[in-house]
PDB file of C-alpha atoms and ligand atoms in Angstrom:
ATOM      1  CA  UNK W   1     -15.099   2.611 -16.786  1.00 89.00           C
ATOM      2  CA  UNK W   2     -12.940   1.861 -13.735  1.00 94.00           C
ATOM      3  CA  UNK W   3     -10.714  -0.270 -15.939  1.00 96.00           C
ATOM      4  CA  UNK W   4     -10.397   2.714 -18.339  1.00 96.00           C
ATOM      5  CA  UNK W   5      -8.807   4.642 -15.477  1.00 97.00           C
ATOM      6  CA  UNK W   6      -6.289   1.831 -15.025  1.00 98.00           C
ATOM      7  CA  UNK W   7      -5.424   1.881 -18.721  1.00 97.00           C
ATOM      8  CA  UNK W   8      -5.036   5.662 -18.812  1.00 98.00           C
ATOM      9  CA  UNK W   9      -2.782   5.648 -15.760  1.00 98.00           C
ATOM     10  CA  UNK W  10      -0.721   2.772 -17.126  1.00 98.00           C
ATOM     11  CA  UNK W  11      -0.325   4.521 -20.495  1.00 98.00           C
ATOM     12  CA  UNK W  12       0.816   7.664 -18.776  1.00 98.00           C
ATOM     13  CA  UNK W  13       3.043   6.375 -15.966  1.00 98.00           C
ATOM     14  CA  UNK W  14       4.066   2.922 -17.246  1.00 98.00           C
ATOM     15  CA  UNK W  15       4.537  -0.154 -15.060  1.00 97.00           C
ATOM     16  CA  UNK W  16       5.464   0.641 -11.463  1.00 96.00           C
ATOM     17  CA  UNK W  17       6.654  -2.911 -10.628  1.00 93.00           C
ATOM     18  CA  UNK W  18       5.798  -2.749  -6.942  1.00 94.00           C
ATOM     19  CA  UNK W  19       7.066  -3.876  -4.460  1.00 93.00           C
ATOM     20  CA  UNK W  20      10.836  -3.634  -5.003  1.00 91.00           C
ATOM     21  CA  UNK W  21      12.996  -5.345  -2.362  1.00 95.00           C
ATOM     22  CA  UNK W  22      16.686  -5.077  -1.577  1.00 96.00           C
ATOM     23  CA  UNK W  23      18.975  -7.535  -3.289  1.00 95.00           C
ATOM     24  CA  UNK W  24      19.485 -10.727  -1.290  1.00 95.00           C
ATOM     25  CA  UNK W  25      16.549 -10.077   1.062  1.00 97.00           C
ATOM     26  CA  UNK W  26      13.566 -12.342   1.568  1.00 97.00           C
ATOM     27  CA  UNK W  27      10.681 -10.821  -0.400  1.00 97.00           C
ATOM     28  CA  UNK W  28       7.957 -11.958   2.015  1.00 98.00           C
ATOM     29  CA  UNK W  29       9.774 -10.622   5.079  1.00 98.00           C
ATOM     30  CA  UNK W  30      10.808  -7.280   3.591  1.00 98.00           C
ATOM     31  CA  UNK W  31       7.382  -6.502   2.141  1.00 98.00           C
ATOM     32  CA  UNK W  32       5.569  -7.586   5.295  1.00 98.00           C
ATOM     33  CA  UNK W  33       7.824  -5.475   7.511  1.00 98.00           C
ATOM     34  CA  UNK W  34       7.521  -2.560   5.063  1.00 98.00           C
ATOM     35  CA  UNK W  35       3.727  -2.838   5.074  1.00 98.00           C
ATOM     36  CA  UNK W  36       3.670  -2.406   8.872  1.00 98.00           C
ATOM     37  CA  UNK W  37       6.296   0.345   8.919  1.00 98.00           C
ATOM     38  CA  UNK W  38       4.646   2.425   6.192  1.00 97.00           C
ATOM     39  CA  UNK W  39       1.629   3.240   8.359  1.00 97.00           C
ATOM     40  CA  UNK W  40       1.423   7.005   8.944  1.00 95.00           C
ATOM     41  CA  UNK W  41       4.810   7.844   7.515  1.00 95.00           C
ATOM     42  CA  UNK W  42       6.584   8.484   4.228  1.00 94.00           C
ATOM     43  CA  UNK W  43       8.294   5.764   2.245  1.00 94.00           C
ATOM     44  CA  UNK W  44      11.628   7.535   2.706  1.00 96.00           C
ATOM     45  CA  UNK W  45      11.375   6.933   6.465  1.00 97.00           C
ATOM     46  CA  UNK W  46      10.432   3.285   5.925  1.00 97.00           C
ATOM     47  CA  UNK W  47      13.522   2.848   3.739  1.00 97.00           C
ATOM     48  CA  UNK W  48      15.730   4.178   6.529  1.00 98.00           C
ATOM     49  CA  UNK W  49      14.244   1.737   9.040  1.00 98.00           C
ATOM     50  CA  UNK W  50      14.532  -1.210   6.615  1.00 98.00           C
ATOM     51  CA  UNK W  51      18.136  -0.282   5.874  1.00 98.00           C
ATOM     52  CA  UNK W  52      18.884  -0.282   9.613  1.00 98.00           C
ATOM     53  CA  UNK W  53      17.446  -3.805   9.897  1.00 98.00           C
ATOM     54  CA  UNK W  54      19.459  -4.969   6.874  1.00 98.00           C
ATOM     55  CA  UNK W  55      22.642  -3.340   8.163  1.00 97.00           C
ATOM     56  CA  UNK W  56      22.268  -5.238  11.447  1.00 97.00           C
ATOM     57  CA  UNK W  57      21.387  -8.415   9.539  1.00 97.00           C
ATOM     58  CA  UNK W  58      18.073  -8.666  11.382  1.00 98.00           C
ATOM     59  CA  UNK W  59      15.528  -8.562   8.566  1.00 98.00           C
ATOM     60  CA  UNK W  60      14.009 -11.983   9.252  1.00 98.00           C
ATOM     61  CA  UNK W  61      10.958 -13.090  11.222  1.00 98.00           C
ATOM     62  CA  UNK W  62      13.122 -15.221  13.528  1.00 98.00           C
ATOM     63  CA  UNK W  63      15.504 -12.391  14.357  1.00 98.00           C
ATOM     64  CA  UNK W  64      12.754  -9.810  14.793  1.00 98.00           C
ATOM     65  CA  UNK W  65      10.973 -12.134  17.211  1.00 98.00           C
ATOM     66  CA  UNK W  66      14.112 -12.923  19.231  1.00 98.00           C
ATOM     67  CA  UNK W  67      15.530  -9.390  19.300  1.00 98.00           C
ATOM     68  CA  UNK W  68      15.113  -7.357  22.516  1.00 98.00           C
ATOM     69  CA  UNK W  69      12.205  -4.961  21.974  1.00 98.00           C
ATOM     70  CA  UNK W  70      14.414  -1.936  22.781  1.00 98.00           C
ATOM     71  CA  UNK W  71      16.791  -2.862  19.973  1.00 98.00           C
ATOM     72  CA  UNK W  72      13.946  -3.287  17.504  1.00 98.00           C
ATOM     73  CA  UNK W  73      12.476   0.056  18.563  1.00 98.00           C
ATOM     74  CA  UNK W  74      15.842   1.714  18.005  1.00 98.00           C
ATOM     75  CA  UNK W  75      16.307   0.218  14.534  1.00 98.00           C
ATOM     76  CA  UNK W  76      12.851   1.138  13.261  1.00 98.00           C
ATOM     77  CA  UNK W  77      12.696   4.534  14.943  1.00 98.00           C
ATOM     78  CA  UNK W  78      13.001   6.462  11.634  1.00 98.00           C
ATOM     79  CA  UNK W  79       9.579   5.077  10.613  1.00 98.00           C
ATOM     80  CA  UNK W  80       7.837   6.697  13.614  1.00 97.00           C
ATOM     81  CA  UNK W  81       5.354   5.178  16.105  1.00 98.00           C
ATOM     82  CA  UNK W  82       8.219   2.792  16.794  1.00 98.00           C
ATOM     83  CA  UNK W  83       6.900   1.433  20.096  1.00 98.00           C
ATOM     84  CA  UNK W  84       3.593   0.320  18.624  1.00 98.00           C
ATOM     85  CA  UNK W  85       5.151  -0.842  15.356  1.00 98.00           C
ATOM     86  CA  UNK W  86       7.765  -2.934  17.203  1.00 98.00           C
ATOM     87  CA  UNK W  87       5.041  -4.829  19.036  1.00 98.00           C
ATOM     88  CA  UNK W  88       3.137  -5.331  15.787  1.00 98.00           C
ATOM     89  CA  UNK W  89       6.272  -6.594  14.016  1.00 98.00           C
ATOM     90  CA  UNK W  90       6.875  -9.122  16.778  1.00 98.00           C
ATOM     91  CA  UNK W  91       3.275 -10.363  16.581  1.00 98.00           C
ATOM     92  CA  UNK W  92       3.384 -10.557  12.782  1.00 98.00           C
ATOM     93  CA  UNK W  93       6.687 -12.464  12.932  1.00 98.00           C
ATOM     94  CA  UNK W  94       5.173 -14.899  15.421  1.00 98.00           C
ATOM     95  CA  UNK W  95       2.199 -15.441  13.125  1.00 98.00           C
ATOM     96  CA  UNK W  96       4.382 -16.134  10.092  1.00 98.00           C
ATOM     97  CA  UNK W  97       6.599 -18.515  12.050  1.00 98.00           C
ATOM     98  CA  UNK W  98       3.805 -20.440  13.760  1.00 97.00           C
ATOM     99  CA  UNK W  99       0.925 -20.581  11.268  1.00 96.00           C
ATOM    100  CA  UNK W 100       0.381 -23.138   8.544  1.00 94.00           C
ATOM    101  CA  UNK W 101      -1.388 -20.525   6.479  1.00 96.00           C
ATOM    102  CA  UNK W 102      -1.358 -16.732   6.467  1.00 98.00           C
ATOM    103  CA  UNK W 103      -4.728 -15.308   5.566  1.00 98.00           C
ATOM    104  CA  UNK W 104      -6.715 -12.105   5.985  1.00 98.00           C
ATOM    105  CA  UNK W 105      -8.511 -13.443   9.021  1.00 97.00           C
ATOM    106  CA  UNK W 106      -5.420 -14.262  11.080  1.00 97.00           C
ATOM    107  CA  UNK W 107      -3.574 -11.114   9.964  1.00 98.00           C
ATOM    108  CA  UNK W 108      -6.483  -8.984  11.162  1.00 98.00           C
ATOM    109  CA  UNK W 109      -6.293 -10.488  14.664  1.00 98.00           C
ATOM    110  CA  UNK W 110      -2.987  -8.659  15.200  1.00 98.00           C
ATOM    111  CA  UNK W 111      -3.127  -5.296  16.926  1.00 97.00           C
ATOM    112  CA  UNK W 112      -1.761  -2.723  14.501  1.00 97.00           C
ATOM    113  CA  UNK W 113      -2.736  -4.639  11.361  1.00 98.00           C
ATOM    114  CA  UNK W 114      -5.799  -3.146   9.697  1.00 98.00           C
ATOM    115  CA  UNK W 115      -7.392  -4.013   6.377  1.00 98.00           C
ATOM    116  CA  UNK W 116      -5.014  -1.903   4.295  1.00 98.00           C
ATOM    117  CA  UNK W 117      -1.915  -3.439   5.893  1.00 98.00           C
ATOM    118  CA  UNK W 118      -3.344  -6.967   5.723  1.00 98.00           C
ATOM    119  CA  UNK W 119      -4.285  -6.610   2.053  1.00 98.00           C
ATOM    120  CA  UNK W 120      -0.873  -5.093   1.208  1.00 98.00           C
ATOM    121  CA  UNK W 121       0.836  -8.111   2.787  1.00 98.00           C
ATOM    122  CA  UNK W 122      -1.499 -10.557   1.038  1.00 98.00           C
ATOM    123  CA  UNK W 123      -1.136  -8.898  -2.359  1.00 98.00           C
ATOM    124  CA  UNK W 124       2.492  -7.864  -2.535  1.00 98.00           C
ATOM    125  CA  UNK W 125       4.211 -10.332  -0.192  1.00 98.00           C
ATOM    126  CA  UNK W 126       2.059 -13.425  -0.668  1.00 98.00           C
ATOM    127  CA  UNK W 127       0.762 -12.904  -4.225  1.00 98.00           C
ATOM    128  CA  UNK W 128      -2.888 -13.269  -3.260  1.00 97.00           C
ATOM    129  CA  UNK W 129      -5.500 -11.206  -5.142  1.00 97.00           C
ATOM    130  CA  UNK W 130      -6.646  -8.678  -2.529  1.00 98.00           C
ATOM    131  CA  UNK W 131      -7.090  -5.147  -3.858  1.00 98.00           C
ATOM    132  CA  UNK W 132      -5.551  -2.572  -1.517  1.00 98.00           C
ATOM    133  CA  UNK W 133      -7.654   0.456  -0.641  1.00 98.00           C
ATOM    134  CA  UNK W 134      -6.100   3.546   0.892  1.00 96.00           C
ATOM    135  CA  UNK W 135      -6.928   7.219   1.254  1.00 95.00           C
ATOM    136  CA  UNK W 136      -5.540   7.875  -2.242  1.00 96.00           C
ATOM    137  CA  UNK W 137      -7.908   5.304  -3.743  1.00 97.00           C
ATOM    138  CA  UNK W 138     -10.882   6.907  -2.025  1.00 96.00           C
ATOM    139  CA  UNK W 139      -9.762  10.336  -3.159  1.00 97.00           C
ATOM    140  CA  UNK W 140      -9.388   9.452  -6.830  1.00 97.00           C
ATOM    141  CA  UNK W 141     -12.516   7.358  -7.150  1.00 97.00           C
ATOM    142  CA  UNK W 142     -14.695   9.861  -5.355  1.00 96.00           C
ATOM    143  CA  UNK W 143     -13.355  12.749  -7.441  1.00 97.00           C
ATOM    144  CA  UNK W 144     -13.721  10.827 -10.678  1.00 96.00           C
ATOM    145  CA  UNK W 145     -17.316  10.171  -9.649  1.00 95.00           C
ATOM    146  CA  UNK W 146     -17.490   6.461  -8.845  1.00 93.00           C
ATOM    147  CA  UNK W 147     -18.260   6.774  -5.141  1.00 94.00           C
ATOM    148  CA  UNK W 148     -18.697   9.091  -2.191  1.00 92.00           C
ATOM    149  CA  UNK W 149     -15.563  10.116  -0.332  1.00 87.00           C
ATOM    150  CA  UNK W 150     -16.767   8.426   2.863  1.00 92.00           C
ATOM    151  CA  UNK W 151     -17.339   5.035   1.199  1.00 96.00           C
ATOM    152  CA  UNK W 152     -16.192   2.151   3.405  1.00 97.00           C
ATOM    153  CA  UNK W 153     -13.058   0.124   2.731  1.00 97.00           C
ATOM    154  CA  UNK W 154     -15.012  -3.041   1.934  1.00 97.00           C
ATOM    155  CA  UNK W 155     -17.526  -1.298  -0.312  1.00 97.00           C
ATOM    156  CA  UNK W 156     -14.889   0.408  -2.449  1.00 97.00           C
ATOM    157  CA  UNK W 157     -12.866  -2.790  -2.640  1.00 98.00           C
ATOM    158  CA  UNK W 158     -15.978  -4.548  -3.935  1.00 97.00           C
ATOM    159  CA  UNK W 159     -16.768  -1.800  -6.464  1.00 96.00           C
ATOM    160  CA  UNK W 160     -13.245  -1.958  -7.895  1.00 97.00           C
ATOM    161  CA  UNK W 161     -12.786  -5.723  -7.905  1.00 97.00           C
ATOM    162  CA  UNK W 162     -16.173  -6.183  -9.593  1.00 97.00           C
ATOM    163  CA  UNK W 163     -15.021  -3.877 -12.400  1.00 96.00           C
ATOM    164  CA  UNK W 164     -11.557  -5.162 -13.249  1.00 97.00           C
ATOM    165  CA  UNK W 165     -10.162  -8.588 -14.170  1.00 96.00           C
ATOM    166  CA  UNK W 166      -9.167 -10.732 -11.179  1.00 95.00           C
ATOM    167  CA  UNK W 167      -5.523 -10.587 -12.093  1.00 97.00           C
ATOM    168  CA  UNK W 168      -2.719 -10.358  -9.566  1.00 97.00           C
ATOM    169  CA  UNK W 169      -0.510  -8.147 -11.713  1.00 97.00           C
ATOM    170  CA  UNK W 170      -3.362  -5.738 -12.473  1.00 98.00           C
ATOM    171  CA  UNK W 171      -4.210  -5.507  -8.760  1.00 98.00           C
ATOM    172  CA  UNK W 172      -0.567  -4.753  -7.945  1.00 98.00           C
ATOM    173  CA  UNK W 173      -0.084  -2.240 -10.724  1.00 98.00           C
ATOM    174  CA  UNK W 174      -3.394  -0.447 -10.304  1.00 98.00           C
ATOM    175  CA  UNK W 175      -2.783   0.318  -6.635  1.00 98.00           C
ATOM    176  CA  UNK W 176       0.772   1.490  -7.359  1.00 98.00           C
ATOM    177  CA  UNK W 177      -0.486   3.684 -10.225  1.00 98.00           C
ATOM    178  CA  UNK W 178      -3.140   5.275  -8.011  1.00 98.00           C
ATOM    179  CA  UNK W 179      -0.470   6.192  -5.435  1.00 97.00           C
ATOM    180  CA  UNK W 180       1.747   7.662  -8.142  1.00 97.00           C
ATOM    181  CA  UNK W 181      -1.187   9.558  -9.660  1.00 98.00           C
ATOM    182  CA  UNK W 182      -2.122  11.085  -6.309  1.00 97.00           C
ATOM    183  CA  UNK W 183       1.431  12.197  -5.641  1.00 96.00           C
ATOM    184  CA  UNK W 184       1.725  13.957  -9.002  1.00 96.00           C
ATOM    185  CA  UNK W 185      -1.787  15.042 -10.035  1.00 97.00           C
ATOM    186  CA  UNK W 186      -4.657  14.171  -7.720  1.00 97.00           C
ATOM    187  CA  UNK W 187      -3.114  15.805  -4.676  1.00 97.00           C
ATOM    188  CA  UNK W 188      -5.142  17.412  -1.893  1.00 95.00           C
ATOM    189  CA  UNK W 189      -5.193  20.441  -4.203  1.00 94.00           C
ATOM    190  CA  UNK W 190      -5.460  18.671  -7.557  1.00 95.00           C
ATOM    191  CA  UNK W 191      -3.510  19.542 -10.668  1.00 94.00           C
ATOM    192  CA  UNK W 192      -6.370  18.761 -13.062  1.00 94.00           C
ATOM    193  CA  UNK W 193      -5.261  20.583 -16.169  1.00 90.00           C
ATOM    194  CA  UNK W 194      -2.502  18.094 -16.976  1.00 91.00           C
ATOM    195  CA  UNK W 195      -4.166  15.014 -15.439  1.00 96.00           C
ATOM    196  CA  UNK W 196      -4.116  11.858 -17.593  1.00 97.00           C
ATOM    197  CA  UNK W 197      -7.630  10.845 -16.466  1.00 96.00           C
ATOM    198  CA  UNK W 198      -9.248  14.278 -16.726  1.00 95.00           C
ATOM    199  CA  UNK W 199     -11.416  13.213 -19.676  1.00 93.00           C
ATOM    200  CA  UNK W 200     -13.146  10.658 -17.390  1.00 94.00           C
ATOM    201  CA  UNK W 201     -13.293  12.823 -14.278  1.00 95.00           C
ATOM    202  CA  UNK W 202     -16.516  14.293 -12.943  1.00 94.00           C
ATOM    203  CA  UNK W 203     -14.676  16.832 -10.778  1.00 92.00           C
ATOM    204  CA  UNK W 204     -12.733  18.081 -13.784  1.00 92.00           C
ATOM    205  CA  UNK W 205     -15.816  18.322 -15.976  1.00 87.00           C
ATOM    206  CA  UNK W 206     -17.935  20.102 -13.384  1.00 87.00           C
ATOM    207  CA  UNK W 207     -15.220  22.597 -12.485  1.00 80.00           C
ATOM    208  CA  UNK W 208     -13.931  23.193 -16.011  1.00 64.00           C
ATOM    209  CA  UNK W 209     -15.003  26.787 -16.049  1.00 51.00           C
ATOM    210  CA  UNK W 210     -13.252  27.619 -12.824  1.00 55.00           C
ATOM    211  CA  UNK W 211      -9.782  26.716 -14.106  1.00 52.00           C
TER     212      UNK W 211
HETATM  213  S1  SF4 J 301      -8.952  15.592 -13.118  1.00 70.13           S
HETATM  214 FE1  SF4 J 301      -8.277  16.449 -11.159  1.00 70.13          FE
HETATM  215  S2  SF4 J 301      -9.701  15.621  -9.616  1.00 70.13           S
HETATM  216 FE2  SF4 J 301      -9.895  14.400 -11.494  1.00 70.13          FE
HETATM  217  S3  SF4 J 301      -8.521  12.657 -11.184  1.00 70.13           S
HETATM  218 FE3  SF4 J 301      -7.388  14.228 -12.300  1.00 70.13          FE
HETATM  219  S4  SF4 J 301      -6.342  15.434 -10.730  1.00 70.13           S
HETATM  220 FE4  SF4 J 301      -7.926  14.239  -9.707  1.00 70.13          FE
END
């Protein structure tokens, strides 16, 4: 049933091919930095901050670590919370430069890296099969009827990963499709009438007569 949602979203939206990086940039660095910067802001703002780092030729773990904190704050300012995010970026850079292995455990020791950020880095930057849960995921799956809205991160991650093939590309696509779906259809005020997963959705079925 959960996999049916994936198929319906993929049929409707097509492959999202996340996470695109700028030409000539290191994929691991750009995605990791983007995963930290995207907290509590729009992607448009993250792009502006990443472009500043690229323009100054500083999008590398070495350069981020060496750079004066004030300069880093200035460059990433468009992404908001720039003081906290600068410190997190320095810690993350240190971890990548000094650790033999990057895993969920050591990522989660860094202040400013929660489960969603850690799993985004593991999945999209390091190609490890960790399914990313965010507020969109909780929204869709609770509305469709698979869980309560206040389900925990770990519980929902378990529910989803137990229901779909353990496949890196499916994990990447499914999360990207959920984000796209929530931006277009399953918004705070949902647009259910044209929704590609309406036939499977409990909210749609129970509120059919109110539309
Ligand atoms: S039918 Fe409505 S509530 Fe259900 S997934 Fe689609 S947009 Fe969301």
